[in-house]
mmCIF file of C-alpha atoms and ligand atoms in Angstrom:
data_model
loop_
_atom_site.group_PDB
_atom_site.id
_atom_site.type_symbol
_atom_site.label_atom_id
_atom_site.label_comp_id
_atom_site.label_asym_id
_atom_site.label_seq_id
_atom_site.Cartn_x
_atom_site.Cartn_y
_atom_site.Cartn_z
ATOM 1 C CA MET A 1 0.000 0.000 0.000
ATOM 2 C CA THR A 2 1.553 3.268 -1.113
ATOM 3 C CA GLU A 3 0.665 6.622 0.383
ATOM 4 C CA ALA A 4 -0.924 7.644 -2.942
ATOM 5 C CA GLN A 5 -3.158 4.554 -2.968
ATOM 6 C CA LEU A 6 -4.196 5.184 0.615
ATOM 7 C CA ARG A 7 -4.946 8.863 -0.088
ATOM 8 C CA ASP A 8 -7.066 7.705 -3.017
ATOM 9 C CA ASN A 9 -9.038 5.227 -0.896
ATOM 10 C CA LEU A 10 -9.431 7.814 1.846
ATOM 11 C CA SER A 11 -10.797 10.523 -0.425
ATOM 12 C CA ARG A 12 -13.348 8.094 -1.878
ATOM 13 C CA VAL A 13 -14.486 7.144 1.621
ATOM 14 C CA GLU A 14 -14.650 10.770 2.746
ATOM 15 C CA GLU A 15 -16.758 11.590 -0.295
ATOM 16 C CA ARG A 16 -19.193 8.779 0.540
ATOM 17 C CA ILE A 17 -19.400 9.857 4.178
ATOM 18 C CA GLU A 18 -20.131 13.386 3.003
ATOM 19 C CA ARG A 19 -22.992 12.185 0.803
ATOM 20 C CA ALA A 20 -24.417 10.041 3.623
ATOM 21 C CA ARG A 21 -24.312 13.077 5.931
ATOM 22 C CA GLU A 22 -26.179 15.102 3.320
ATOM 23 C CA ARG A 23 -28.835 12.405 2.897
ATOM 24 C CA ALA A 24 -29.357 12.408 6.659
ATOM 25 C CA ARG A 25 -29.200 16.242 6.770
ATOM 26 C CA ARG A 26 -26.559 16.071 9.463
ATOM 27 C CA GLY A 27 -24.421 19.019 10.486
ATOM 28 C CA ASP A 28 -22.177 17.232 12.972
ATOM 29 C CA ALA A 29 -18.854 15.595 12.091
ATOM 30 C CA VAL A 30 -17.991 11.952 11.504
ATOM 31 C CA ASP A 31 -14.547 10.775 12.626
ATOM 32 C CA ILE A 32 -12.673 8.047 10.783
ATOM 33 C CA ILE A 33 -10.869 5.532 12.977
ATOM 34 C CA ALA A 34 -8.321 3.904 10.660
ATOM 35 C CA VAL A 35 -8.127 0.268 11.747
ATOM 36 C CA THR A 36 -4.514 -0.833 11.245
ATOM 37 C CA LYS A 37 -4.812 -4.129 13.159
ATOM 38 C CA THR A 38 -2.797 -7.047 11.728
ATOM 39 C CA HIS A 39 -0.983 -4.687 9.333
ATOM 40 C CA PRO A 40 2.739 -4.103 9.773
ATOM 41 C CA ILE A 41 4.185 -0.915 11.208
ATOM 42 C CA ASP A 42 4.877 0.456 7.715
ATOM 43 C CA VAL A 43 1.120 0.684 7.188
ATOM 44 C CA VAL A 44 0.813 2.719 10.386
ATOM 45 C CA ARG A 45 3.513 5.084 9.107
ATOM 46 C CA THR A 46 1.762 5.372 5.739
ATOM 47 C CA ALA A 47 -1.524 6.142 7.485
ATOM 48 C CA LEU A 48 0.134 8.912 9.508
ATOM 49 C CA ALA A 49 1.795 10.291 6.370
ATOM 50 C CA ALA A 50 -1.598 10.364 4.631
ATOM 51 C CA GLY A 51 -2.962 12.512 7.453
ATOM 52 C CA LEU A 52 -4.877 9.871 9.407
ATOM 53 C CA ARG A 53 -4.491 10.559 13.138
ATOM 54 C CA LYS A 54 -7.026 8.270 14.811
ATOM 55 C CA LEU A 55 -5.832 4.673 14.650
ATOM 56 C CA GLY A 56 -7.662 1.556 15.796
ATOM 57 C CA GLU A 57 -6.144 -1.674 17.114
ATOM 58 C CA ASN A 58 -7.906 -4.599 18.730
ATOM 59 C CA ARG A 59 -5.101 -6.377 20.614
ATOM 60 C CA VAL A 60 -3.103 -4.990 23.501
ATOM 61 C CA LEU A 61 0.267 -6.499 22.520
ATOM 62 C CA GLU A 62 -0.022 -5.307 18.948
ATOM 63 C CA LEU A 63 -1.091 -1.853 20.119
ATOM 64 C CA GLU A 64 1.870 -1.763 22.480
ATOM 65 C CA GLY A 65 4.310 -2.631 19.698
ATOM 66 C CA LYS A 66 2.922 0.040 17.408
ATOM 67 C CA VAL A 67 2.861 2.691 20.128
ATOM 68 C CA GLN A 68 6.519 1.914 20.890
ATOM 69 C CA ALA A 69 7.460 2.064 17.207
ATOM 70 C CA VAL A 70 5.924 5.414 16.270
ATOM 71 C CA GLY A 71 5.417 7.070 19.662
ATOM 72 C CA ARG A 72 2.470 7.486 22.011
ATOM 73 C CA ASP A 73 1.806 11.031 20.781
ATOM 74 C CA ALA A 74 2.085 10.288 17.064
ATOM 75 C CA ALA A 75 -1.561 9.267 16.913
ATOM 76 C CA GLU A 76 -4.798 9.152 18.860
ATOM 77 C CA TRP A 77 -4.990 5.449 19.725
ATOM 78 C CA HIS A 78 -8.293 3.625 19.844
ATOM 79 C CA LEU A 79 -8.524 0.151 21.370
ATOM 80 C CA ILE A 80 -11.576 -1.264 19.626
ATOM 81 C CA GLY A 81 -11.744 -4.956 20.540
ATOM 82 C CA HIS A 82 -12.650 -7.016 23.589
ATOM 83 C CA LEU A 83 -10.172 -6.626 26.454
ATOM 84 C CA GLN A 84 -9.415 -9.371 28.950
ATOM 85 C CA ARG A 85 -9.482 -8.172 32.537
ATOM 86 C CA ASN A 86 -5.913 -9.367 33.149
ATOM 87 C CA LYS A 87 -4.688 -7.056 30.358
ATOM 88 C CA VAL A 88 -6.387 -3.913 31.641
ATOM 89 C CA LYS A 89 -3.413 -2.604 33.600
ATOM 90 C CA ARG A 90 -1.045 -3.047 30.668
ATOM 91 C CA ALA A 91 -3.506 -1.476 28.228
ATOM 92 C CA LEU A 92 -4.356 1.656 30.214
ATOM 93 C CA PRO A 93 -1.411 3.871 29.219
ATOM 94 C CA LEU A 94 -1.645 2.860 25.559
ATOM 95 C CA PHE A 95 -4.983 4.221 24.360
ATOM 96 C CA ASP A 96 -6.991 7.436 24.265
ATOM 97 C CA LEU A 97 -10.383 5.793 23.877
ATOM 98 C CA PHE A 98 -11.450 2.197 24.526
ATOM 99 C CA HIS A 99 -14.494 1.203 22.462
ATOM 100 C CA ALA A 100 -15.436 -2.089 24.101
ATOM 101 C CA VAL A 101 -16.558 -1.683 27.709
ATOM 102 C CA ASP A 102 -18.764 -4.741 27.279
ATOM 103 C CA SER A 103 -19.601 -5.848 30.825
ATOM 104 C CA LEU A 104 -19.823 -4.498 34.354
ATOM 105 C CA ARG A 105 -16.993 -6.795 35.445
ATOM 106 C CA LEU A 106 -14.699 -5.203 32.885
ATOM 107 C CA ALA A 107 -15.967 -1.718 33.800
ATOM 108 C CA ARG A 108 -15.111 -2.390 37.460
ATOM 109 C CA GLU A 109 -11.617 -3.596 36.558
ATOM 110 C CA LEU A 110 -11.006 -0.522 34.357
ATOM 111 C CA SER A 111 -12.238 1.687 37.171
ATOM 112 C CA SER A 112 -10.071 0.111 39.851
ATOM 113 C CA GLU A 113 -6.885 0.158 37.745
ATOM 114 C CA ALA A 114 -7.574 3.767 36.725
ATOM 115 C CA VAL A 115 -8.021 4.824 40.340
ATOM 116 C CA LYS A 116 -4.765 3.053 41.304
ATOM 117 C CA ALA A 117 -2.931 4.783 38.471
ATOM 118 C CA GLY A 118 -4.510 8.146 39.280
ATOM 119 C CA VAL A 119 -5.974 8.576 35.801
ATOM 120 C CA THR A 120 -9.394 8.731 34.155
ATOM 121 C CA VAL A 121 -10.053 6.076 31.521
ATOM 122 C CA ARG A 122 -12.232 7.069 28.612
ATOM 123 C CA GLY A 123 -14.441 4.328 27.232
ATOM 124 C CA LEU A 124 -17.519 3.595 25.163
ATOM 125 C CA ALA A 125 -20.106 1.103 26.367
ATOM 126 C CA GLN A 126 -20.451 -1.659 23.778
ATOM 127 C CA VAL A 127 -24.075 -2.609 23.244
ATOM 128 C CA ASN A 128 -25.448 -5.703 21.564
ATOM 129 C CA VAL A 129 -28.746 -4.604 20.080
ATOM 130 C CA SER A 130 -28.769 -7.020 17.147
ATOM 131 C CA GLY A 131 -29.764 -9.969 19.330
ATOM 132 C CA GLU A 132 -26.901 -12.071 17.954
ATOM 133 C CA ALA A 133 -25.469 -14.380 20.593
ATOM 134 C CA THR A 134 -21.986 -14.144 19.063
ATOM 135 C CA LYS A 135 -21.667 -10.392 19.586
ATOM 136 C CA GLY A 136 -20.360 -8.941 22.826
ATOM 137 C CA GLY A 137 -21.750 -6.059 24.800
ATOM 138 C CA PHE A 138 -24.495 -5.054 27.174
ATOM 139 C CA GLU A 139 -27.736 -6.698 26.138
ATOM 140 C CA GLY A 140 -31.357 -7.237 27.121
ATOM 141 C CA GLU A 141 -34.331 -4.906 27.065
ATOM 142 C CA LEU A 142 -33.364 -1.306 26.368
ATOM 143 C CA SER A 143 -34.201 -0.324 29.959
ATOM 144 C CA GLU A 144 -31.944 -3.104 31.300
ATOM 145 C CA ILE A 145 -29.078 -1.933 29.103
ATOM 146 C CA VAL A 146 -29.556 1.640 30.316
ATOM 147 C CA ASP A 147 -29.468 0.460 33.949
ATOM 148 C CA GLN A 148 -26.200 -1.435 33.418
ATOM 149 C CA ILE A 149 -24.614 1.528 31.659
ATOM 150 C CA ALA A 150 -25.735 3.759 34.536
ATOM 151 C CA GLU A 151 -23.859 1.460 36.947
ATOM 152 C CA ALA A 152 -20.723 1.712 34.815
ATOM 153 C CA CYS A 153 -21.070 5.503 34.688
ATOM 154 C CA ALA A 154 -21.176 5.673 38.491
ATOM 155 C CA LEU A 155 -17.717 4.056 38.841
ATOM 156 C CA PRO A 156 -14.788 6.318 39.725
ATOM 157 C CA GLY A 157 -11.928 6.749 37.259
ATOM 158 C CA LEU A 158 -14.016 5.604 34.299
ATOM 159 C CA GLU A 159 -15.703 8.077 31.983
ATOM 160 C CA ILE A 160 -18.259 6.584 29.598
ATOM 161 C CA ARG A 161 -18.260 8.887 26.586
ATOM 162 C CA GLY A 162 -20.763 7.144 24.351
ATOM 163 C CA LEU A 163 -21.686 3.829 22.788
ATOM 164 C CA MET A 164 -20.208 1.368 20.328
ATOM 165 C CA THR A 165 -22.065 -1.304 18.426
ATOM 166 C CA MET A 166 -21.595 -3.788 15.603
ATOM 167 C CA ALA A 167 -24.264 -4.750 13.099
ATOM 168 C CA PRO A 168 -24.834 -8.395 12.130
ATOM 169 C CA PHE A 169 -22.952 -9.666 9.093
ATOM 170 C CA THR A 170 -25.848 -9.789 6.682
ATOM 171 C CA GLU A 171 -26.710 -8.444 3.279
ATOM 172 C CA ALA A 172 -30.105 -7.388 4.606
ATOM 173 C CA GLU A 173 -29.910 -3.606 4.807
ATOM 174 C CA ARG A 174 -33.109 -3.426 6.849
ATOM 175 C CA VAL A 175 -31.539 -5.531 9.623
ATOM 176 C CA VAL A 176 -28.310 -3.506 9.670
ATOM 177 C CA ARG A 177 -30.181 -0.197 9.644
ATOM 178 C CA GLY A 178 -32.490 -1.370 12.425
ATOM 179 C CA THR A 179 -29.516 -2.285 14.620
ATOM 180 C CA PHE A 180 -27.882 1.106 14.132
ATOM 181 C CA ALA A 181 -31.170 2.918 14.728
ATOM 182 C CA ARG A 182 -31.654 1.078 18.032
ATOM 183 C CA ALA A 183 -28.116 1.971 19.135
ATOM 184 C CA ARG A 184 -28.831 5.597 18.271
ATOM 185 C CA GLN A 185 -32.040 5.503 20.311
ATOM 186 C CA LEU A 186 -30.152 4.033 23.266
ATOM 187 C CA PHE A 187 -27.408 6.672 22.899
ATOM 188 C CA GLU A 188 -29.987 9.448 23.147
ATOM 189 C CA GLN A 189 -31.756 7.795 26.040
ATOM 190 C CA CYS A 190 -28.478 7.440 27.972
ATOM 191 C CA GLY A 191 -27.604 11.048 27.175
ATOM 192 C CA ASN A 192 -30.945 12.240 28.505
ATOM 193 C CA THR A 193 -31.303 10.038 31.564
ATOM 194 C CA VAL A 194 -27.978 8.632 32.782
ATOM 195 C CA GLU A 195 -26.006 10.627 35.334
ATOM 196 C CA GLY A 196 -22.365 10.919 34.259
ATOM 197 C CA PHE A 197 -22.879 9.597 30.715
ATOM 198 C CA VAL A 198 -21.100 11.891 28.246
ATOM 199 C CA ALA A 199 -22.924 11.686 24.907
ATOM 200 C CA ALA A 200 -19.831 12.446 22.823
ATOM 201 C CA HIS A 201 -19.380 9.462 20.495
ATOM 202 C CA LEU A 202 -21.544 6.892 18.759
ATOM 203 C CA SER A 203 -19.048 4.416 17.285
ATOM 204 C CA MET A 204 -20.701 2.322 14.585
ATOM 205 C CA GLY A 205 -20.023 1.392 10.989
ATOM 206 C CA MET A 206 -17.261 -0.717 9.410
ATOM 207 C CA SER A 207 -16.084 -1.095 5.799
ATOM 208 C CA ASN A 208 -19.219 -2.915 4.663
ATOM 209 C CA ASP A 209 -21.863 -0.805 6.406
ATOM 210 C CA TYR A 210 -20.449 2.635 7.289
ATOM 211 C CA GLU A 211 -22.705 4.606 4.949
ATOM 212 C CA ILE A 212 -25.824 3.170 6.579
ATOM 213 C CA ALA A 213 -24.270 3.863 9.999
ATOM 214 C CA VAL A 214 -23.645 7.511 9.102
ATOM 215 C CA GLU A 215 -27.220 7.848 7.862
ATOM 216 C CA GLU A 216 -28.352 6.487 11.238
ATOM 217 C CA GLY A 217 -26.249 8.924 13.269
ATOM 218 C CA SER A 218 -22.788 7.382 13.735
ATOM 219 C CA THR A 219 -20.113 9.873 14.807
ATOM 220 C CA MET A 220 -17.200 7.414 14.493
ATOM 221 C CA VAL A 221 -16.714 4.847 11.754
ATOM 222 C CA ARG A 222 -14.059 2.154 12.244
ATOM 223 C CA LEU A 223 -12.575 1.381 8.845
ATOM 224 C CA GLY A 224 -9.931 -1.210 7.998
ATOM 225 C CA THR A 225 -10.414 -3.142 4.763
ATOM 226 C CA ILE A 226 -11.768 -0.269 2.697
ATOM 227 C CA LEU A 227 -8.675 1.827 3.466
ATOM 228 C CA PHE A 228 -5.880 -0.743 3.670
ATOM 229 C CA GLY A 229 -7.179 -3.760 1.732
ATOM 230 C CA GLU A 230 -7.895 -7.265 2.952
ATOM 231 C CA ARG A 231 -6.125 -8.478 6.095
ATOM 232 C CA GLU A 232 -4.129 -11.728 6.125
ATOM 233 C CA PRO A 233 -6.303 -14.415 7.738
HETATM 234 C C1 LIG B 1 -11.500 -5.154 12.511
HETATM 235 C C2 LIG B 1 -12.525 -4.260 13.109
HETATM 236 C C3 LIG B 1 -13.062 -3.190 12.373
HETATM 237 C C4 LIG B 1 -12.704 -2.892 10.931
HETATM 238 O O1 LIG B 1 -13.267 -3.829 10.077
HETATM 239 P P1 LIG B 1 -13.291 -3.641 8.475
HETATM 240 O O2 LIG B 1 -14.431 -4.466 8.042
HETATM 241 O O3 LIG B 1 -11.978 -4.143 7.958
HETATM 242 O O4 LIG B 1 -13.493 -2.191 8.192
HETATM 243 C C5 LIG B 1 -13.992 -2.376 13.015
HETATM 244 N N1 LIG B 1 -14.379 -2.602 14.285
HETATM 245 C C6 LIG B 1 -13.877 -3.616 15.024
HETATM 246 C C7 LIG B 1 -14.357 -3.799 16.422
HETATM 247 C C8 LIG B 1 -12.945 -4.479 14.454
HETATM 248 O O5 LIG B 1 -12.468 -5.505 15.192
#
């Protein structure tokens, strides 16, 4: 992947995001999280050279290696995948925003390590509103999800700054759109009713569904394949 190819891919994506924003008559911005996971460090350098500043990784060790290689301040680092509780302490200094606070147990661990370290961790509550058993995140009736998120928001050292969700892998646009719309509804409900919830980010949309996500109110799309090509299996 050359810088010129990446710039080309990026401008096509930005154009499509722009059109989706127009269709939805949205005035607010949509951030691109460039998902560099599994790609070598050269790809991270190319992304930075092309002007991408928000980078997404889903494994702590890989994130750590990349942070060491290019520097903690070279990018805004987003940890986007499930985090094991025994990796929380190691992960804390490496990211700016963690997208996958997917249980109260994990929220409590993040909170206690943050308090010990004297920092505030910024996270998004991951919600499973597609009903798929294979997806992680807070689930149940909308009111139950709100109650769990409220508990997470009450923990010290942890700031919940929005929601993250993933749509099912299906060609059925109606199903994908419905999932994103429910996440949006939940985001607004949390913003209106949950003490301490900061309604800053709604992270939804990947390479195959980001335009629908933007139409449904996403403020952060997490894009890998469409920018950098297929990952090695
Ligand atoms: C890998 C990954 C992405 C990016 O997926 P693409 O389909 O390559 O855009 C987005 N979000 C999460 C949580 C991921 O693990």
